Coordinates of C-alpha atoms in Angstrom, one line a residue:
X122 CA -16.7 -29.4 0.4
X123 CA -13.2 -30.9 0.8
X124 CA -11.8 -29.2 -2.3
X125 CA -13.1 -25.7 -1.2
X126 CA -11.7 -26.3 2.3
X127 CA -8.3 -27.4 0.8
X128 CA -8.2 -24.3 -1.5
X129 CA -9.0 -22.0 1.5
X130 CA -6.2 -23.6 3.6
X131 CA -3.7 -23.2 0.7
X132 CA -4.8 -19.6 0.3
X133 CA -4.4 -18.9 4.0
X134 CA -0.9 -20.6 4.1
X135 CA 0.1 -18.5 1.0
X136 CA -1.2 -15.3 2.6
X137 CA 0.9 -16.2 5.7
X138 CA 4.1 -16.5 3.5
X139 CA 3.2 -13.3 1.6
X140 CA 2.7 -11.4 4.9
X141 CA 6.0 -12.6 6.2
X142 CA 7.9 -11.3 3.2
X143 CA 6.0 -8.0 3.3
X144 CA 7.0 -7.4 6.9
X145 CA 10.6 -8.5 6.3
X146 CA 10.7 -6.1 3.3
X147 CA 9.3 -3.2 5.4
X148 CA 11.6 -3.9 8.4
X149 CA 14.7 -4.2 6.3
X150 CA 14.3 -1.6 3.5
X151 CA 13.2 1.3 5.8
X152 CA 16.8 2.0 6.6
X153 CA 18.1 1.9 3.0
X154 CA 16.4 5.2 1.9
X155 CA 18.4 7.2 4.4
X156 CA 21.7 5.9 3.0
X157 CA 20.5 6.0 -0.6
X158 CA 19.6 9.7 -0.4
X159 CA 22.7 10.5 1.5
X160 CA 24.8 8.7 -1.1
X161 CA 23.7 11.4 -3.7
X162 CA 23.9 14.2 -1.2
X163 CA 20.1 14.8 -1.1
X164 CA 19.2 13.5 2.4
X165 CA 16.7 16.4 2.9
X166 CA 14.5 15.0 0.1
X167 CA 13.4 12.0 2.2
X168 CA 10.1 13.8 3.1
X169 CA 9.4 14.7 -0.6
X170 CA 10.0 11.1 -1.7
X171 CA 7.5 10.0 1.0
X172 CA 4.9 12.4 -0.4
X173 CA 5.5 11.1 -4.0
X174 CA 4.6 7.6 -3.1
X175 CA 0.9 8.4 -2.2
X176 CA -0.6 6.4 -5.1
X177 CA -3.0 3.5 -4.8
X178 CA -3.9 0.8 -7.4
X179 CA -6.5 -1.9 -7.2
X180 CA -8.3 -4.3 -9.5
X181 CA -11.9 -5.5 -9.2
X182 CA -12.1 -8.1 -11.9
X183 CA -9.5 -10.8 -11.0
X184 CA -7.6 -11.3 -7.8
X185 CA -4.9 -13.4 -9.4
X186 CA -4.3 -11.1 -12.4
X187 CA -4.3 -8.1 -10.0
X188 CA -1.6 -9.7 -7.9
X189 CA 0.5 -10.2 -11.1
X190 CA -0.1 -6.6 -12.1
X191 CA 0.9 -4.9 -8.9
X192 CA 3.8 -7.4 -8.4
X193 CA 5.2 -6.1 -11.7
X194 CA 5.2 -2.5 -10.3
X195 CA 6.8 -3.8 -7.1
X196 CA 9.7 -5.5 -8.8
X197 CA 10.1 -2.8 -11.4
X198 CA 10.2 -0.1 -8.6
X199 CA 13.0 -1.9 -6.7
X200 CA 14.9 -2.6 -9.9
X201 CA 14.8 1.1 -10.7
X202 CA 15.9 2.1 -7.2
X203 CA 18.8 -0.5 -7.2
X204 CA 20.2 0.9 -10.4
X205 CA 19.4 4.6 -9.8
X206 CA 22.1 7.1 -11.0
X207 CA 20.6 10.0 -9.0
X208 CA 18.0 10.8 -6.3
X209 CA 15.3 11.7 -8.9
X210 CA 15.4 8.1 -10.2
X211 CA 15.1 6.8 -6.7
X212 CA 12.0 8.9 -6.2
X213 CA 10.6 7.5 -9.4
X214 CA 11.4 4.0 -8.3
X215 CA 9.8 4.6 -4.9
X216 CA 6.6 5.7 -6.6
X217 CA 6.5 2.5 -8.7
X218 CA 7.3 0.4 -5.6
X219 CA 4.5 2.2 -3.6
X220 CA 1.9 1.3 -6.3
X221 CA 3.0 -2.3 -6.0
X222 CA 3.3 -2.5 -2.2
X223 CA 0.0 -0.7 -1.6
X224 CA -1.7 -2.8 -4.2
X225 CA -0.4 -6.0 -2.6
X226 CA -1.5 -4.9 0.8
X227 CA -5.0 -4.0 -0.4
X228 CA -5.4 -7.2 -2.3
X229 CA -4.3 -9.2 0.7
X230 CA -7.0 -7.5 2.7
X231 CA -9.6 -8.3 0.0
X232 CA -8.6 -12.0 0.1
X233 CA -8.9 -12.0 3.8
X234 CA -12.4 -10.5 3.5
X235 CA -13.2 -13.2 0.9
X236 CA -12.3 -16.1 3.2
X237 CA -13.2 -14.9 6.7
X238 CA -16.4 -13.9 8.4
X239 CA -17.0 -10.3 9.7
X240 CA -16.7 -11.5 13.3
X241 CA -13.2 -12.8 12.8
X242 CA -11.9 -10.2 10.3
X243 CA -10.4 -7.7 12.8
X244 CA -8.4 -10.5 14.5
X245 CA -7.2 -12.0 11.2
X246 CA -6.2 -8.6 9.9
X247 CA -4.1 -8.1 12.9
X248 CA -2.6 -11.5 12.7
X249 CA -1.4 -10.8 9.2
X250 CA 1.0 -8.3 10.8
X251 CA 2.3 -10.8 13.4
X252 CA 5.6 -11.4 11.4
X253 CA 6.6 -7.8 12.4
X254 CA 7.2 -9.2 16.0
X255 CA 10.1 -11.2 14.8
X256 CA 11.1 -9.4 11.6
X257 CA 11.7 -6.2 13.5
X258 CA 14.8 -7.9 14.8
X259 CA 15.6 -10.1 11.8
X260 CA 15.2 -7.2 9.4
X261 CA 17.3 -4.9 11.5
X262 CA 20.2 -7.4 11.4
X263 CA 19.8 -8.0 7.6
X264 CA 19.7 -4.2 6.8
X265 CA 22.7 -3.5 9.0
X266 CA 24.7 -6.3 7.4
X267 CA 23.6 -5.3 3.9
X268 CA 24.6 -1.6 4.4
X269 CA 27.9 -2.5 6.0
X270 CA 29.0 -5.2 3.5
X271 CA 27.3 -5.1 0.1
X272 CA 25.5 -1.7 0.0
X273 CA 22.0 -0.4 -0.1
X274 CA 21.5 -1.2 -3.8
X275 CA 21.6 -4.9 -3.1
X276 CA 19.3 -4.3 -0.2
X277 CA 16.6 -3.3 -2.6
X278 CA 17.6 -5.8 -5.3
X279 CA 17.3 -8.9 -3.0
X280 CA 13.6 -8.2 -2.4
X281 CA 13.0 -7.8 -6.1
X282 CA 14.0 -11.5 -6.2
X283 CA 12.5 -12.8 -3.0
X284 CA 9.0 -11.2 -3.2
X285 CA 8.0 -12.8 -6.5
X286 CA 9.2 -16.2 -5.3
X287 CA 7.2 -15.8 -2.0
X288 CA 4.0 -14.7 -3.8
X289 CA 4.1 -17.4 -6.4
X290 CA 2.1 -19.9 -4.4
X291 CA -0.7 -17.4 -3.6
X292 CA -0.9 -16.2 -7.2
X293 CA -1.0 -19.8 -8.6
X294 CA -3.7 -20.7 -6.1
X295 CA -5.9 -17.7 -7.0
X296 CA -5.5 -18.2 -10.8
X297 CA -6.3 -21.9 -10.4
X298 CA -9.4 -21.1 -8.3
X299 CA -10.6 -18.4 -10.7
X300 CA -10.1 -20.6 -13.8
X301 CA -12.1 -23.4 -12.1
X302 CA -14.8 -21.0 -11.1
X303 CA -15.0 -19.8 -14.8
X304 CA -15.4 -23.4 -16.0
X305 CA -18.2 -23.9 -13.5
X306 CA -19.9 -20.7 -14.7
X307 CA -19.6 -19.1 -11.2
X308 CA -18.4 -15.8 -12.8
X309 CA -20.6 -13.6 -14.9
X310 CA -19.0 -13.0 -18.3
X311 CA -19.0 -9.4 -19.3
X312 CA -21.3 -8.8 -22.2
X313 CA -20.1 -6.9 -25.3
X314 CA -21.5 -3.3 -25.3
X315 CA -23.0 -3.5 -28.8
X316 CA -26.6 -3.5 -30.2
X317 CA -25.5 -5.2 -33.5
X318 CA -26.9 -8.6 -34.2
X319 CA -24.7 -9.3 -37.1
X320 CA -22.3 -12.2 -36.9
X321 CA -18.8 -11.1 -35.9
X322 CA -15.5 -12.9 -36.2
X323 CA -14.0 -14.5 -33.1
X324 CA -11.2 -12.0 -33.0
X325 CA -13.7 -9.1 -33.1
X326 CA -15.8 -10.7 -30.3
X327 CA -12.6 -11.2 -28.2
X328 CA -11.6 -7.6 -28.8
X329 CA -15.0 -6.3 -27.8
X330 CA -15.1 -8.6 -24.7
X331 CA -11.7 -7.3 -23.6
X332 CA -12.7 -3.7 -24.1
X333 CA -16.0 -4.2 -22.3
X334 CA -14.1 -5.9 -19.4
X335 CA -11.7 -3.0 -19.2
X336 CA -14.4 -0.3 -19.3
X337 CA -16.4 -2.2 -16.6
X338 CA -13.4 -2.4 -14.4
X339 CA -12.5 1.2 -15.0
X340 CA -16.1 2.2 -14.1
X341 CA -16.2 0.1 -10.9
X342 CA -12.7 1.3 -9.9
X343 CA -13.6 5.0 -10.8
X344 CA -10.3 5.2 -12.6
X345 CA -10.8 8.8 -13.6
X346 CA -11.5 9.8 -10.0
X347 CA -8.5 8.0 -8.6
X348 CA -6.1 9.5 -11.2
X349 CA -7.5 13.0 -10.5
X350 CA -7.2 12.5 -6.7
X351 CA -3.7 11.0 -6.9
X352 CA -2.2 13.7 -9.1
X353 CA -4.2 16.4 -7.2
X354 CA -2.8 15.4 -3.8
X355 CA 0.7 14.8 -5.1
X356 CA 0.9 18.2 -6.9
X357 CA -0.5 20.0 -3.9
X358 CA 1.8 18.4 -1.3
X359 CA 5.0 18.1 -3.2
X360 CA 5.6 21.9 -3.4
X361 CA 5.3 22.1 0.4
X362 CA 8.3 19.8 0.8
X363 CA 10.6 20.8 -2.2
X364 CA 10.1 24.6 -2.2
X365 CA 13.1 25.2 0.0
X366 CA 15.4 23.2 -2.3
X367 CA 14.8 25.0 -5.6
X368 CA 16.0 28.3 -6.9
X369 CA 13.7 31.2 -5.9
X370 CA 11.9 28.9 -3.5
X371 CA 8.2 30.0 -3.4
X372 CA 8.8 32.4 -6.3
X373 CA 9.9 29.6 -8.6
X374 CA 7.4 29.2 -11.5
X375 CA 7.4 25.4 -11.3
X376 CA 6.4 25.5 -7.6
X377 CA 3.6 27.9 -8.3
X378 CA 2.4 25.9 -11.3
X379 CA 2.4 22.6 -9.4
X380 CA 0.5 24.0 -6.5
X381 CA -2.1 25.7 -8.8
X382 CA -2.5 22.6 -10.9
X383 CA -2.9 20.4 -7.8
X384 CA -5.7 22.7 -6.4
X385 CA -7.5 22.7 -9.8
X386 CA -7.3 18.9 -10.1
X387 CA -8.7 18.5 -6.6
X388 CA -11.6 20.8 -7.5
X389 CA -12.2 18.8 -10.7
X390 CA -12.1 15.6 -8.7
X391 CA -14.7 16.9 -6.3
X392 CA -17.0 17.8 -9.2
X393 CA -16.4 14.4 -11.0
X394 CA -16.9 12.4 -7.8
X395 CA -20.1 14.2 -6.8
X396 CA -21.8 14.6 -10.1
X397 CA -20.6 12.1 -12.7
X398 CA -18.9 9.1 -11.1
X399 CA -21.0 5.9 -11.2
X400 CA -19.1 4.6 -8.2
X401 CA -17.5 7.6 -6.4
X402 CA -14.3 7.3 -4.5
X403 CA -16.0 8.9 -1.5
X404 CA -19.6 7.9 -1.4
X405 CA -21.9 10.8 -0.4
X406 CA -23.5 8.6 2.4
X407 CA -20.1 8.4 4.1
X408 CA -19.6 12.1 4.0
X409 CA -23.0 12.5 5.8
X410 CA -22.1 9.9 8.4
X411 CA -20.6 11.5 11.5
X412 CA -18.9 8.3 12.6
X413 CA -17.2 7.8 9.3
X414 CA -16.1 11.5 9.2
X415 CA -14.7 11.4 12.7
X416 CA -12.9 8.1 12.1
X417 CA -11.4 9.6 8.9
X418 CA -10.3 12.8 10.8
X419 CA -8.7 10.6 13.5
X420 CA -6.8 8.7 10.9
X421 CA -5.7 11.9 9.1
X422 CA -4.2 13.5 12.2
X423 CA -2.7 10.2 13.3
X424 CA -0.8 9.9 10.0
X425 CA 0.3 13.6 10.2
X426 CA 1.7 13.0 13.7
X427 CA 3.5 9.8 12.5
X428 CA 5.2 11.3 9.5
X429 CA 6.2 14.6 11.3
X430 CA 8.1 12.6 13.9
X431 CA 9.2 9.5 11.9
X432 CA 10.5 10.8 8.6
X433 CA 13.9 11.9 9.9
X434 CA 14.0 10.0 13.2
X435 CA 16.4 7.3 12.0
X436 CA 18.8 9.9 10.6
X437 CA 18.5 11.8 13.9
X438 CA 19.3 8.8 16.0
X439 CA 22.3 7.9 13.8
X440 CA 23.8 11.3 14.3
X441 CA 23.1 12.1 18.0
X442 CA 23.4 8.6 19.6
X443 CA 26.6 6.6 19.9
X444 CA 24.8 3.4 18.9
X445 CA 25.8 0.8 16.5
X446 CA 23.9 0.6 13.2
X447 CA 21.9 -2.5 14.3
X448 CA 21.0 -1.0 17.7
X449 CA 19.8 2.2 16.0
X450 CA 17.6 0.1 13.7
X451 CA 16.3 -1.9 16.7
X452 CA 15.2 1.5 18.2
X453 CA 13.3 2.5 15.0
X454 CA 11.5 -0.9 15.0
X455 CA 10.2 -0.6 18.5
X456 CA 7.1 1.2 17.3
X457 CA 6.3 -1.6 14.7
X458 CA 6.6 -4.2 17.5
X459 CA 4.3 -2.3 19.8
X460 CA 1.8 -1.6 17.1
X461 CA 1.7 -5.2 16.1
X462 CA 1.4 -6.6 19.6
X463 CA -1.4 -4.2 20.7
X464 CA -3.0 -4.6 17.3
X465 CA -3.4 -8.3 18.0
X466 CA -4.8 -7.6 21.5
X467 CA -7.2 -5.2 19.9
X468 CA -8.3 -7.8 17.3
X469 CA -9.0 -10.2 20.2
X470 CA -11.0 -7.7 22.1
X471 CA -13.0 -6.9 18.9
X472 CA -13.8 -10.5 18.4
X473 CA -14.8 -11.4 22.0
X474 CA -15.9 -8.1 23.6
X475 CA -17.6 -6.4 20.7
X476 CA -16.8 -2.9 22.2
X477 CA -15.3 -1.1 19.2
X478 CA -15.7 2.5 20.3
X479 CA -14.2 1.9 23.8
X480 CA -11.1 0.5 22.1
X481 CA -10.9 3.6 19.9
X482 CA -11.3 6.0 22.8
X483 CA -8.6 4.2 24.9
X484 CA -6.3 4.3 21.9
X485 CA -6.9 8.0 21.5
X486 CA -6.1 8.6 25.1
X487 CA -2.9 6.6 25.0
X488 CA -1.6 8.0 21.6
X489 CA -0.8 11.6 22.7
X490 CA 0.9 10.2 25.8

C-alpha cells in the first residue's frame, strides 16, 4: 500500500507543521492580551474574556472541510481583535478565535487517532506539543519585539496570515484523500430522508442530500446540546467575573438575568441530554463510571487552580519585578516547557510501562507541591 503510506507520511508531516504554528501562536500571543486590554484601560476584564472563550466546535462528516470551517473562525477572530476599537470587540474576537483554535486542536487529535494505534497514541499526542520546548523562547522574543516596535495589533494580525499558510498542506492532503475515498466508494453517502418514489430533479436531490447530511451531522454532534451547554456555562460564569465592573454590581438587572438564564439553560441541557439526545454530550455510562468521574473531577480542579494563578500572573510579574519584557515572558513560558517535557516522558511511560494510574497518582502528588 505505497500510496496509503505516502498519504499518511504527508499527513504526519503536515500535522507537524500545524503543531509548530499552533505552539508559536500560543507562545507569542499570550502576552498580547495584557497589553490590548490595558490599551483600552480595561485590564481587569482579562478573566472575563477568558471565560467568554469557553466554546467548542467540531465536525464529524469531513476532516478537510471541518479544518476549513474552524480556520475561518480562527482567522476572523484574529482579524477582529487586530482591528478592535474597544475591549468589547476584543472579547468578541477572542470568542471567534477560541472556536477556531479549539476546533483545530480537536481535529488534530482526531487525525492522530485516525493514523495511530492506541498503544502509541499517548506518546504521539505528547510529541505534538514538542514545539513548545523551542517556541517558548522563540515566541517570547517575537512577542517582546512586536510589542516594543510594531504593537499588539500586528501581533495578532501576523498569525491571521501565517496560520492559513501553515495549514494549507494538511487541508489539501485531507481533501484529496477524502475525494479519493469517495471515488472508491469508501464513504457511505447519506440517503435522502424521504419516502417519495417520484422522480425528482437533480437540484432537488442535491438539496435533500445536503439537508440530510446537515441533519445527520447535527444529530451526531448533538448540536442542540452543545449550544445549550456553551451558552449555559458562559451565562453562569460571566456574571461572576464582571459583576464588580458594572453599575449596581450584583443588584444590576443584567447580571441577575444572565445568571438566571444560565442556570435555566443548564437545567434544559440536562433534560435534553438525558431524555432526548440521540448521542448525548455526556453519555450516561460515563456518569456511572467512577474512574471517568474521578478523572473529570481531577481535570476540573486542575483547571481551576491553573486559571486562578495564571490569569494575572504576567501582569503581576511586569509590575513587581524589574525584569525586561522578554525575561518576564520567559518566566511565564517556564510552565509550558515543563508541561511539554514531562508530558513526553509520560507518553513514553504509557507506551512502554503501561502503568497509567501510577502516572496519574504521581502527578497528583507533585501538582500541589
